[in-house]
PDB file of C-alpha atoms in Angstrom:
ATOM      1  CA  MET A 295     -70.084 -57.271 -57.999  1.00 73.00           C
ATOM      2  CA  PHE A 296     -72.534 -56.235 -60.734  1.00 85.00           C
ATOM      3  CA  LEU A 297     -71.442 -52.618 -60.296  1.00 88.00           C
ATOM      4  CA  ILE A 298     -67.860 -53.569 -61.162  1.00 89.00           C
ATOM      5  CA  ILE A 299     -69.018 -55.707 -64.081  1.00 91.00           C
ATOM      6  CA  GLY A 300     -71.135 -52.814 -65.327  1.00 91.00           C
ATOM      7  CA  TYR A 301     -68.179 -50.431 -65.088  1.00 88.00           C
ATOM      8  CA  VAL A 302     -66.034 -52.836 -67.127  1.00 91.00           C
ATOM      9  CA  ILE A 303     -68.731 -53.096 -69.815  1.00 91.00           C
ATOM     10  CA  ILE A 304     -69.098 -49.293 -69.927  1.00 89.00           C
ATOM     11  CA  LEU A 305     -65.352 -48.774 -70.346  1.00 86.00           C
ATOM     12  CA  ALA A 306     -65.073 -51.537 -72.931  1.00 87.00           C
ATOM     13  CA  SER A 307     -68.017 -50.148 -74.893  1.00 86.00           C
ATOM     14  CA  SER A 308     -66.841 -46.533 -74.867  1.00 82.00           C
ATOM     15  CA  LEU A 309     -63.060 -46.737 -74.987  1.00 81.00           C
ATOM     16  CA  GLY A 310     -62.900 -50.084 -76.754  1.00 79.00           C
ATOM     17  CA  THR A 311     -65.043 -49.044 -79.704  1.00 78.00           C
ATOM     18  CA  TYR A 312     -63.200 -45.720 -79.923  1.00 76.00           C
ATOM     19  CA  ALA A 313     -59.820 -47.483 -79.974  1.00 77.00           C
ATOM     20  CA  ILE A 314     -60.822 -49.338 -83.157  1.00 76.00           C
ATOM     21  CA  HIS A 315     -60.709 -46.176 -85.253  1.00 72.00           C
ATOM     22  CA  GLY A 316     -58.865 -43.703 -83.048  1.00 69.00           C
ATOM     23  CA  SER A 317     -55.973 -43.296 -80.658  1.00 73.00           C
ATOM     24  CA  LEU A 318     -56.640 -43.614 -76.940  1.00 75.00           C
ATOM     25  CA  LEU A 319     -53.728 -41.249 -76.358  1.00 75.00           C
ATOM     26  CA  ALA A 320     -55.908 -38.454 -77.720  1.00 72.00           C
ATOM     27  CA  LEU A 321     -58.137 -38.913 -74.665  1.00 77.00           C
ATOM     28  CA  TRP A 322     -55.259 -38.595 -72.238  1.00 82.00           C
ATOM     29  CA  VAL A 323     -55.505 -34.975 -71.145  1.00 82.00           C
ATOM     30  CA  PRO A 324     -54.619 -35.038 -67.415  1.00 85.00           C
ATOM     31  CA  THR A 325     -55.580 -31.423 -66.794  1.00 83.00           C
ATOM     32  CA  GLU A 326     -59.118 -32.112 -68.045  1.00 85.00           C
ATOM     33  CA  TYR A 327     -59.423 -35.085 -65.677  1.00 86.00           C
ATOM     34  CA  ALA A 328     -58.126 -33.078 -62.726  1.00 89.00           C
ATOM     35  CA  ALA A 329     -60.450 -30.159 -63.475  1.00 89.00           C
ATOM     36  CA  ILE A 330     -63.599 -32.307 -63.753  1.00 90.00           C
ATOM     37  CA  VAL A 331     -62.813 -34.337 -60.633  1.00 91.00           C
ATOM     38  CA  GLY A 332     -62.034 -31.154 -58.693  1.00 93.00           C
ATOM     39  CA  LEU A 333     -65.202 -29.387 -59.850  1.00 92.00           C
ATOM     40  CA  THR A 334     -67.338 -32.439 -59.018  1.00 93.00           C
ATOM     41  CA  ILE A 335     -65.898 -32.853 -55.532  1.00 93.00           C
ATOM     42  CA  GLY A 336     -66.063 -29.112 -54.913  1.00 94.00           C
ATOM     43  CA  GLY A 337     -69.703 -28.940 -56.007  1.00 93.00           C
ATOM     44  CA  PHE A 338     -70.570 -31.882 -53.758  1.00 93.00           C
ATOM     45  CA  MET A 339     -68.918 -30.286 -50.720  1.00 93.00           C
ATOM     46  CA  ALA A 340     -70.300 -26.813 -51.393  1.00 93.00           C
ATOM     47  CA  SER A 341     -73.909 -27.986 -51.683  1.00 91.00           C
ATOM     48  CA  ASN A 342     -74.099 -30.186 -48.567  1.00 92.00           C
ATOM     49  CA  ASP A 343     -73.459 -29.785 -44.864  1.00 92.00           C
ATOM     50  CA  ILE A 344     -71.045 -31.991 -42.960  1.00 94.00           C
ATOM     51  CA  ARG A 345     -73.777 -34.353 -41.731  1.00 93.00           C
ATOM     52  CA  VAL A 346     -74.955 -35.139 -45.261  1.00 93.00           C
ATOM     53  CA  ILE A 347     -71.382 -35.459 -46.546  1.00 94.00           C
ATOM     54  CA  LYS A 348     -70.529 -37.986 -43.808  1.00 94.00           C
ATOM     55  CA  ALA A 349     -73.758 -39.920 -44.388  1.00 92.00           C
ATOM     56  CA  THR A 350     -73.164 -40.079 -48.136  1.00 94.00           C
ATOM     57  CA  VAL A 351     -69.511 -41.107 -47.880  1.00 93.00           C
ATOM     58  CA  GLY A 352     -70.460 -43.703 -45.269  1.00 92.00           C
ATOM     59  CA  ALA A 353     -73.286 -45.121 -47.393  1.00 90.00           C
ATOM     60  CA  VAL A 354     -71.312 -45.602 -50.625  1.00 91.00           C
ATOM     61  CA  PRO A 355     -69.248 -48.658 -49.497  1.00 90.00           C
ATOM     62  CA  GLY A 356     -72.514 -50.429 -48.643  1.00 87.00           C
ATOM     63  CA  ILE A 357     -73.467 -50.753 -52.309  1.00 87.00           C
ATOM     64  CA  LEU A 358     -70.638 -53.260 -52.784  1.00 85.00           C
ATOM     65  CA  LYS A 359     -72.098 -55.563 -50.123  1.00 84.00           C
ATOM     66  CA  GLY A 360     -74.931 -58.003 -50.574  1.00 80.00           C
ATOM     67  CA  SER A 361     -78.290 -57.208 -49.028  1.00 83.00           C
ATOM     68  CA  LYS A 362     -78.972 -58.608 -45.559  1.00 87.00           C
ATOM     69  CA  PHE A 363     -82.715 -58.307 -46.131  1.00 88.00           C
ATOM     70  CA  SER A 364     -83.267 -61.871 -47.277  1.00 90.00           C
ATOM     71  CA  LYS A 365     -86.161 -64.247 -46.714  1.00 92.00           C
ATOM     72  CA  ALA A 366     -84.250 -65.751 -43.758  1.00 92.00           C
ATOM     73  CA  TYR A 367     -83.848 -62.293 -42.233  1.00 93.00           C
ATOM     74  CA  TYR A 368     -87.575 -61.572 -42.384  1.00 94.00           C
ATOM     75  CA  ILE A 369     -88.418 -64.992 -40.974  1.00 94.00           C
ATOM     76  CA  ASP A 370     -86.246 -64.012 -38.001  1.00 93.00           C
ATOM     77  CA  VAL A 371     -88.043 -60.659 -37.677  1.00 94.00           C
ATOM     78  CA  LEU A 372     -91.461 -62.289 -37.730  1.00 95.00           C
ATOM     79  CA  ALA A 373     -90.352 -65.070 -35.389  1.00 94.00           C
ATOM     80  CA  LEU A 374     -88.999 -62.501 -32.925  1.00 94.00           C
ATOM     81  CA  LEU A 375     -92.245 -60.533 -32.980  1.00 94.00           C
ATOM     82  CA  PHE A 376     -94.242 -63.730 -32.595  1.00 94.00           C
ATOM     83  CA  GLU A 377     -92.241 -64.747 -29.499  1.00 92.00           C
ATOM     84  CA  ILE A 378     -92.734 -61.339 -27.905  1.00 93.00           C
ATOM     85  CA  LEU A 379     -96.462 -61.184 -28.633  1.00 93.00           C
ATOM     86  CA  ALA A 380     -96.982 -64.797 -27.563  1.00 92.00           C
ATOM     87  CA  LYS A 381     -95.327 -63.996 -24.230  1.00 92.00           C
ATOM     88  CA  VAL A 382     -97.591 -60.950 -23.871  1.00 90.00           C
ATOM     89  CA  ARG A 383    -100.689 -63.026 -24.608  1.00 90.00           C
ATOM     90  CA  LYS A 384     -99.665 -65.722 -22.139  1.00 90.00           C
ATOM     91  CA  GLU A 385     -98.175 -63.680 -19.287  1.00 89.00           C
ATOM     92  CA  GLY A 386     -99.446 -60.130 -19.825  1.00 86.00           C
ATOM     93  CA  LEU A 387     -97.867 -56.930 -21.114  1.00 84.00           C
ATOM     94  CA  MET A 388     -95.760 -56.366 -18.012  1.00 87.00           C
ATOM     95  CA  SER A 389     -93.918 -59.625 -18.678  1.00 89.00           C
ATOM     96  CA  ILE A 390     -91.908 -58.050 -21.514  1.00 90.00           C
ATOM     97  CA  GLU A 391     -90.909 -54.918 -19.608  1.00 88.00           C
ATOM     98  CA  GLY A 392     -87.490 -56.337 -18.756  1.00 89.00           C
ATOM     99  CA  ASP A 393     -86.932 -57.455 -22.366  1.00 88.00           C
ATOM    100  CA  ILE A 394     -87.582 -54.043 -23.893  1.00 89.00           C
ATOM    101  CA  GLU A 395     -85.776 -52.052 -21.203  1.00 87.00           C
ATOM    102  CA  ASN A 396     -82.625 -54.149 -21.494  1.00 89.00           C
ATOM    103  CA  PRO A 397     -82.675 -55.957 -24.871  1.00 88.00           C
ATOM    104  CA  GLU A 398     -78.996 -56.961 -24.570  1.00 87.00           C
ATOM    105  CA  ALA A 399     -79.839 -59.188 -21.598  1.00 87.00           C
ATOM    106  CA  SER A 400     -83.165 -60.410 -22.974  1.00 89.00           C
ATOM    107  CA  PRO A 401     -83.344 -64.174 -23.619  1.00 90.00           C
ATOM    108  CA  ILE A 402     -85.726 -63.471 -26.513  1.00 90.00           C
ATOM    109  CA  PHE A 403     -83.706 -60.787 -28.310  1.00 91.00           C
ATOM    110  CA  SER A 404     -80.438 -62.674 -27.763  1.00 90.00           C
ATOM    111  CA  LYS A 405     -81.732 -65.424 -30.075  1.00 89.00           C
ATOM    112  CA  TYR A 406     -81.676 -62.933 -32.956  1.00 91.00           C
ATOM    113  CA  PRO A 407     -78.248 -61.230 -32.926  1.00 90.00           C
ATOM    114  CA  GLU A 408     -78.543 -59.790 -36.444  1.00 91.00           C
ATOM    115  CA  ILE A 409     -81.729 -57.944 -35.553  1.00 91.00           C
ATOM    116  CA  ALA A 410     -80.562 -57.022 -32.050  1.00 88.00           C
ATOM    117  CA  GLY A 411     -77.404 -55.539 -33.583  1.00 88.00           C
ATOM    118  CA  ASP A 412     -79.379 -53.077 -35.723  1.00 88.00           C
ATOM    119  CA  HIS A 413     -79.785 -50.037 -33.487  1.00 89.00           C
ATOM    120  CA  HIS A 414     -82.492 -48.344 -35.565  1.00 90.00           C
ATOM    121  CA  VAL A 415     -84.691 -51.439 -35.915  1.00 92.00           C
ATOM    122  CA  MET A 416     -84.367 -52.242 -32.237  1.00 92.00           C
ATOM    123  CA  GLU A 417     -85.159 -48.691 -31.204  1.00 92.00           C
ATOM    124  CA  PHE A 418     -88.271 -48.609 -33.394  1.00 93.00           C
ATOM    125  CA  MET A 419     -89.499 -51.960 -32.109  1.00 93.00           C
ATOM    126  CA  THR A 420     -88.806 -51.423 -28.408  1.00 92.00           C
ATOM    127  CA  ASP A 421     -90.176 -47.855 -28.379  1.00 91.00           C
ATOM    128  CA  TYR A 422     -93.611 -49.005 -29.523  1.00 91.00           C
ATOM    129  CA  LEU A 423     -93.554 -52.115 -27.358  1.00 90.00           C
ATOM    130  CA  ARG A 424     -92.813 -49.797 -24.445  1.00 88.00           C
ATOM    131  CA  MET A 425     -95.859 -47.719 -25.384  1.00 87.00           C
ATOM    132  CA  MET A 426     -97.939 -50.895 -25.481  1.00 85.00           C
ATOM    133  CA  VAL A 427     -96.774 -51.741 -21.965  1.00 84.00           C
ATOM    134  CA  GLY A 428     -97.825 -48.230 -20.896  1.00 78.00           C
ATOM    135  CA  GLY A 429    -101.395 -49.054 -21.975  1.00 71.00           C
ATOM    136  CA  ASN A 430    -104.369 -46.885 -23.042  1.00 71.00           C
ATOM    137  CA  LEU A 431    -103.286 -46.830 -26.687  1.00 73.00           C
ATOM    138  CA  ASN A 432    -105.331 -45.311 -29.469  1.00 82.00           C
ATOM    139  CA  THR A 433    -104.397 -47.415 -32.505  1.00 86.00           C
ATOM    140  CA  VAL A 434    -105.186 -44.653 -35.010  1.00 88.00           C
ATOM    141  CA  GLU A 435    -102.975 -42.143 -33.184  1.00 87.00           C
ATOM    142  CA  ILE A 436    -100.151 -44.685 -32.835  1.00 89.00           C
ATOM    143  CA  GLU A 437    -100.337 -45.463 -36.541  1.00 91.00           C
ATOM    144  CA  SER A 438    -100.105 -41.748 -37.354  1.00 92.00           C
ATOM    145  CA  LEU A 439     -97.094 -41.433 -35.054  1.00 91.00           C
ATOM    146  CA  MET A 440     -95.439 -44.422 -36.720  1.00 92.00           C
ATOM    147  CA  ASP A 441     -96.051 -42.919 -40.154  1.00 93.00           C
ATOM    148  CA  VAL A 442     -94.437 -39.628 -39.133  1.00 94.00           C
ATOM    149  CA  GLU A 443     -91.414 -41.420 -37.675  1.00 92.00           C
ATOM    150  CA  LEU A 444     -91.031 -43.662 -40.708  1.00 92.00           C
ATOM    151  CA  GLU A 445     -91.306 -40.707 -43.084  1.00 92.00           C
ATOM    152  CA  ALA A 446     -88.475 -38.970 -41.239  1.00 91.00           C
ATOM    153  CA  HIS A 447     -86.395 -42.149 -41.256  1.00 89.00           C
ATOM    154  CA  HIS A 448     -86.984 -42.829 -44.961  1.00 90.00           C
ATOM    155  CA  HIS A 449     -86.114 -39.243 -45.852  1.00 90.00           C
ATOM    156  CA  GLU A 450     -82.816 -39.558 -44.001  1.00 90.00           C
ATOM    157  CA  ALA A 451     -82.063 -42.975 -45.522  1.00 90.00           C
ATOM    158  CA  ALA A 452     -82.787 -41.734 -49.051  1.00 91.00           C
ATOM    159  CA  GLU A 453     -80.625 -38.616 -48.697  1.00 93.00           C
ATOM    160  CA  PRO A 454     -77.316 -40.155 -49.901  1.00 94.00           C
ATOM    161  CA  GLY A 455     -78.965 -41.413 -53.085  1.00 94.00           C
ATOM    162  CA  HIS A 456     -80.519 -38.016 -53.818  1.00 95.00           C
ATOM    163  CA  VAL A 457     -77.231 -36.240 -53.157  1.00 95.00           C
ATOM    164  CA  VAL A 458     -75.246 -38.534 -55.460  1.00 95.00           C
ATOM    165  CA  GLN A 459     -77.903 -38.166 -58.165  1.00 95.00           C
ATOM    166  CA  LYS A 460     -77.526 -34.382 -57.994  1.00 95.00           C
ATOM    167  CA  VAL A 461     -73.769 -34.786 -58.368  1.00 95.00           C
ATOM    168  CA  ALA A 462     -74.381 -36.962 -61.435  1.00 94.00           C
ATOM    169  CA  ASP A 463     -76.711 -34.326 -62.889  1.00 94.00           C
ATOM    170  CA  ALA A 464     -74.089 -31.590 -62.399  1.00 93.00           C
ATOM    171  CA  THR A 465     -71.078 -33.469 -63.802  1.00 93.00           C
ATOM    172  CA  PRO A 466     -71.948 -33.045 -67.540  1.00 93.00           C
ATOM    173  CA  ALA A 467     -72.180 -29.277 -66.937  1.00 92.00           C
ATOM    174  CA  PHE A 468     -68.729 -29.340 -65.347  1.00 91.00           C
ATOM    175  CA  GLY A 469     -67.517 -31.172 -68.450  1.00 89.00           C
ATOM    176  CA  ILE A 470     -68.867 -28.330 -70.574  1.00 89.00           C
ATOM    177  CA  VAL A 471     -67.123 -25.809 -68.319  1.00 87.00           C
ATOM    178  CA  VAL A 472     -63.822 -27.608 -68.856  1.00 86.00           C
ATOM    179  CA  ALA A 473     -64.463 -27.826 -72.604  1.00 85.00           C
ATOM    180  CA  VAL A 474     -65.205 -24.101 -72.829  1.00 84.00           C
ATOM    181  CA  MET A 475     -62.005 -23.361 -70.936  1.00 80.00           C
ATOM    182  CA  GLY A 476     -60.162 -25.452 -73.518  1.00 80.00           C
ATOM    183  CA  VAL A 477     -61.839 -23.597 -76.413  1.00 78.00           C
ATOM    184  CA  VAL A 478     -60.839 -20.269 -74.858  1.00 77.00           C
ATOM    185  CA  ASN A 479     -57.274 -21.566 -74.793  1.00 75.00           C
ATOM    186  CA  VAL A 480     -57.585 -22.514 -78.457  1.00 72.00           C
ATOM    187  CA  MET A 481     -58.862 -19.053 -79.373  1.00 74.00           C
ATOM    188  CA  GLY A 482     -55.722 -17.608 -77.880  1.00 71.00           C
ATOM    189  CA  SER A 483     -53.591 -19.794 -80.145  1.00 70.00           C
ATOM    190  CA  VAL A 484     -55.222 -19.162 -83.536  1.00 67.00           C
ATOM    191  CA  GLY A 485     -51.834 -18.459 -85.100  1.00 66.00           C
ATOM    192  CA  GLN A 486     -50.696 -22.054 -84.558  1.00 72.00           C
ATOM    193  CA  PRO A 487     -50.585 -24.603 -87.415  1.00 75.00           C
ATOM    194  CA  PRO A 488     -53.839 -26.543 -88.125  1.00 70.00           C
ATOM    195  CA  ALA A 489     -52.380 -29.767 -86.706  1.00 69.00           C
ATOM    196  CA  VAL A 490     -51.645 -28.079 -83.381  1.00 68.00           C
ATOM    197  CA  LEU A 491     -55.045 -26.367 -83.254  1.00 67.00           C
ATOM    198  CA  GLY A 492     -56.791 -29.653 -84.077  1.00 70.00           C
ATOM    199  CA  LYS A 493     -55.060 -31.365 -81.188  1.00 72.00           C
ATOM    200  CA  MET A 494     -56.004 -28.511 -78.838  1.00 73.00           C
ATOM    201  CA  ILE A 495     -59.649 -28.553 -79.950  1.00 74.00           C
ATOM    202  CA  GLY A 496     -59.752 -32.330 -79.516  1.00 74.00           C
ATOM    203  CA  GLY A 497     -58.318 -31.982 -76.029  1.00 73.00           C
ATOM    204  CA  ALA A 498     -60.979 -29.402 -75.171  1.00 75.00           C
ATOM    205  CA  LEU A 499     -63.773 -31.715 -76.331  1.00 79.00           C
ATOM    206  CA  VAL A 500     -62.444 -34.455 -74.069  1.00 82.00           C
ATOM    207  CA  GLY A 501     -63.905 -32.428 -71.191  1.00 83.00           C
ATOM    208  CA  THR A 502     -67.445 -32.815 -72.544  1.00 86.00           C
ATOM    209  CA  PHE A 503     -66.854 -36.510 -73.217  1.00 86.00           C
ATOM    210  CA  LEU A 504     -65.549 -37.132 -69.707  1.00 88.00           C
ATOM    211  CA  GLY A 505     -68.316 -35.175 -68.022  1.00 90.00           C
ATOM    212  CA  ILE A 506     -71.047 -37.199 -69.721  1.00 91.00           C
ATOM    213  CA  LEU A 507     -69.266 -40.554 -69.333  1.00 90.00           C
ATOM    214  CA  ILE A 508     -68.482 -40.066 -65.640  1.00 92.00           C
ATOM    215  CA  SER A 509     -72.000 -38.810 -64.917  1.00 93.00           C
ATOM    216  CA  TYR A 510     -74.139 -41.439 -66.618  1.00 92.00           C
ATOM    217  CA  GLY A 511     -71.639 -44.280 -66.651  1.00 93.00           C
ATOM    218  CA  PHE A 512     -70.172 -44.109 -63.144  1.00 93.00           C
ATOM    219  CA  ILE A 513     -71.950 -41.727 -60.730  1.00 94.00           C
ATOM    220  CA  ALA A 514     -75.595 -42.289 -61.731  1.00 94.00           C
ATOM    221  CA  PRO A 515     -75.406 -46.084 -61.152  1.00 94.00           C
ATOM    222  CA  VAL A 516     -74.116 -45.418 -57.617  1.00 94.00           C
ATOM    223  CA  ALA A 517     -77.098 -43.118 -56.986  1.00 95.00           C
ATOM    224  CA  CYS A 518     -79.507 -45.809 -58.219  1.00 94.00           C
ATOM    225  CA  LEU A 519     -77.955 -48.440 -55.956  1.00 93.00           C
ATOM    226  CA  LEU A 520     -78.110 -46.120 -52.944  1.00 93.00           C
ATOM    227  CA  GLU A 521     -81.805 -45.491 -53.606  1.00 93.00           C
ATOM    228  CA  GLN A 522     -82.431 -49.238 -53.870  1.00 91.00           C
ATOM    229  CA  LYS A 523     -80.598 -49.828 -50.582  1.00 90.00           C
ATOM    230  CA  ALA A 524     -82.725 -47.166 -48.896  1.00 90.00           C
ATOM    231  CA  HIS A 525     -85.906 -48.810 -50.186  1.00 88.00           C
ATOM    232  CA  GLU A 526     -84.741 -52.245 -48.990  1.00 87.00           C
ATOM    233  CA  GLY A 527     -84.053 -50.858 -45.539  1.00 86.00           C
ATOM    234  CA  SER A 528     -87.539 -49.347 -45.212  1.00 89.00           C
ATOM    235  CA  THR A 529     -89.493 -52.575 -45.618  1.00 91.00           C
ATOM    236  CA  VAL A 530     -88.545 -54.025 -42.232  1.00 93.00           C
ATOM    237  CA  TYR A 531     -90.088 -51.013 -40.479  1.00 94.00           C
ATOM    238  CA  LYS A 532     -93.350 -51.415 -42.383  1.00 93.00           C
ATOM    239  CA  CYS A 533     -93.385 -55.067 -41.400  1.00 94.00           C
ATOM    240  CA  ILE A 534     -92.873 -54.313 -37.693  1.00 95.00           C
ATOM    241  CA  LYS A 535     -95.447 -51.524 -37.848  1.00 95.00           C
ATOM    242  CA  MET A 536     -98.177 -53.757 -39.266  1.00 95.00           C
ATOM    243  CA  VAL A 537     -97.501 -56.561 -36.776  1.00 95.00           C
ATOM    244  CA  LEU A 538     -97.649 -54.243 -33.767  1.00 94.00           C
ATOM    245  CA  LEU A 539    -100.738 -52.410 -34.995  1.00 93.00           C
ATOM    246  CA  ALA A 540    -102.504 -55.734 -35.557  1.00 94.00           C
ATOM    247  CA  SER A 541    -101.573 -56.816 -32.036  1.00 91.00           C
ATOM    248  CA  MET A 542    -102.816 -53.504 -30.604  1.00 89.00           C
ATOM    249  CA  SER A 543    -106.099 -54.096 -32.423  1.00 89.00           C
ATOM    250  CA  GLY A 544    -106.550 -57.378 -30.540  1.00 88.00           C
ATOM    251  CA  TYR A 545    -105.418 -59.955 -33.108  1.00 92.00           C
ATOM    252  CA  ALA A 546    -103.687 -63.126 -31.918  1.00 93.00           C
ATOM    253  CA  PRO A 547     -99.892 -63.320 -32.467  1.00 92.00           C
ATOM    254  CA  GLN A 548    -100.242 -65.833 -35.320  1.00 92.00           C
ATOM    255  CA  VAL A 549    -102.630 -63.485 -37.141  1.00 94.00           C
ATOM    256  CA  ALA A 550    -100.635 -60.338 -36.306  1.00 94.00           C
ATOM    257  CA  ILE A 551     -97.447 -61.648 -37.928  1.00 94.00           C
ATOM    258  CA  GLU A 552     -99.483 -62.509 -41.013  1.00 94.00           C
ATOM    259  CA  PHE A 553    -100.208 -58.778 -41.339  1.00 95.00           C
ATOM    260  CA  GLY A 554     -96.445 -58.180 -41.327  1.00 94.00           C
ATOM    261  CA  ARG A 555     -95.719 -60.990 -43.775  1.00 94.00           C
ATOM    262  CA  LYS A 556     -98.059 -59.441 -46.317  1.00 94.00           C
ATOM    263  CA  THR A 557     -96.037 -56.193 -46.396  1.00 93.00           C
ATOM    264  CA  LEU A 558     -92.909 -57.968 -47.706  1.00 93.00           C
ATOM    265  CA  ASP A 559     -91.739 -58.004 -51.315  1.00 89.00           C
ATOM    266  CA  SER A 560     -92.385 -61.211 -53.241  1.00 88.00           C
ATOM    267  CA  HIS A 561     -88.703 -62.225 -53.317  1.00 89.00           C
ATOM    268  CA  THR A 562     -88.260 -61.871 -49.537  1.00 90.00           C
ATOM    269  CA  ARG A 563     -91.700 -62.982 -48.349  1.00 93.00           C
ATOM    270  CA  PRO A 564     -91.869 -66.472 -46.842  1.00 92.00           C
ATOM    271  CA  SER A 565     -95.002 -68.402 -47.675  1.00 92.00           C
ATOM    272  CA  PHE A 566     -97.617 -68.959 -44.990  1.00 91.00           C
ATOM    273  CA  ILE A 567     -96.591 -72.630 -44.725  1.00 91.00           C
ATOM    274  CA  GLU A 568     -92.876 -71.806 -44.582  1.00 91.00           C
ATOM    275  CA  LEU A 569     -93.371 -69.346 -41.744  1.00 90.00           C
ATOM    276  CA  GLU A 570     -95.744 -71.641 -39.849  1.00 90.00           C
ATOM    277  CA  GLU A 571     -93.339 -74.586 -40.064  1.00 89.00           C
ATOM    278  CA  GLU A 572     -90.419 -72.404 -38.998  1.00 87.00           C
ATOM    279  CA  LEU A 573     -92.311 -71.145 -35.958  1.00 86.00           C
ATOM    280  CA  LYS A 574     -93.283 -74.690 -34.977  1.00 85.00           C
ATOM    281  CA  ALA A 575     -89.681 -75.854 -35.361  1.00 84.00           C
ATOM    282  CA  ARG A 576     -88.360 -73.025 -33.180  1.00 78.00           C
ATOM    283  CA  LYS A 577     -91.060 -73.560 -30.601  1.00 72.00           C
ATOM    284  CA  GLY A 578     -89.995 -77.167 -30.263  1.00 56.00           C
ATOM    285  CA  LYS A 579     -86.376 -76.261 -29.507  1.00 55.00           C
TER     286      LYS A 579
END
């Protein structure tokens, strides 16, 4: 929503203020638009492989959706981890083997469909729970392994944002290319009347204007939003990591989830009392 509002403000500020003392028709040079769009798309396709192109195109629609990583979501994550670790503490590690091998049929995971429906989160969680069931864990080595996996995941998640930012950085240069092409055309028409040459020069400069406007006004905001989405999506993994490491170190489930709660951002972190009351309420159901 705010992206659309921002676009409207950008257009109103640029074209609206120009329209006060100039003619918007002077900016209507279809060939310049077609050239810049074509160069931008071509540069994007030429500089990325098919995997990155698909990932970027697939990630862009997500910026128009609200974030699922709310306080309620993280309460669910912590409550899920608490249930699993409480079962381990009460019945032993082998008691969760069926849950992690077949999460779809697990009575614990089925209580949290939003989390269970996220393939990456579930894979991360169940993989390390499976290693816990295997026993003989060295917490330091497991933490190093988690860090390596999370670094790879974060790099992949951040890729669309980096790619779109590079496209934004290149677009002003494409605008200059189009403008230079227009100037070359003008140089070939020096015998024309001043009024005609002025119109041609103005049309050539539209390329520079469009390149800068499209880059900083339209593409760069998309890159920023993609980077923010990638950052939002990384926090849940840090939360799970800290809870599991605390459990591996021998802390009780109630203390282990407190480790995870502390990793959350201030606007998504439930208070200690909120989380405790929520766990008590769910336990009583």
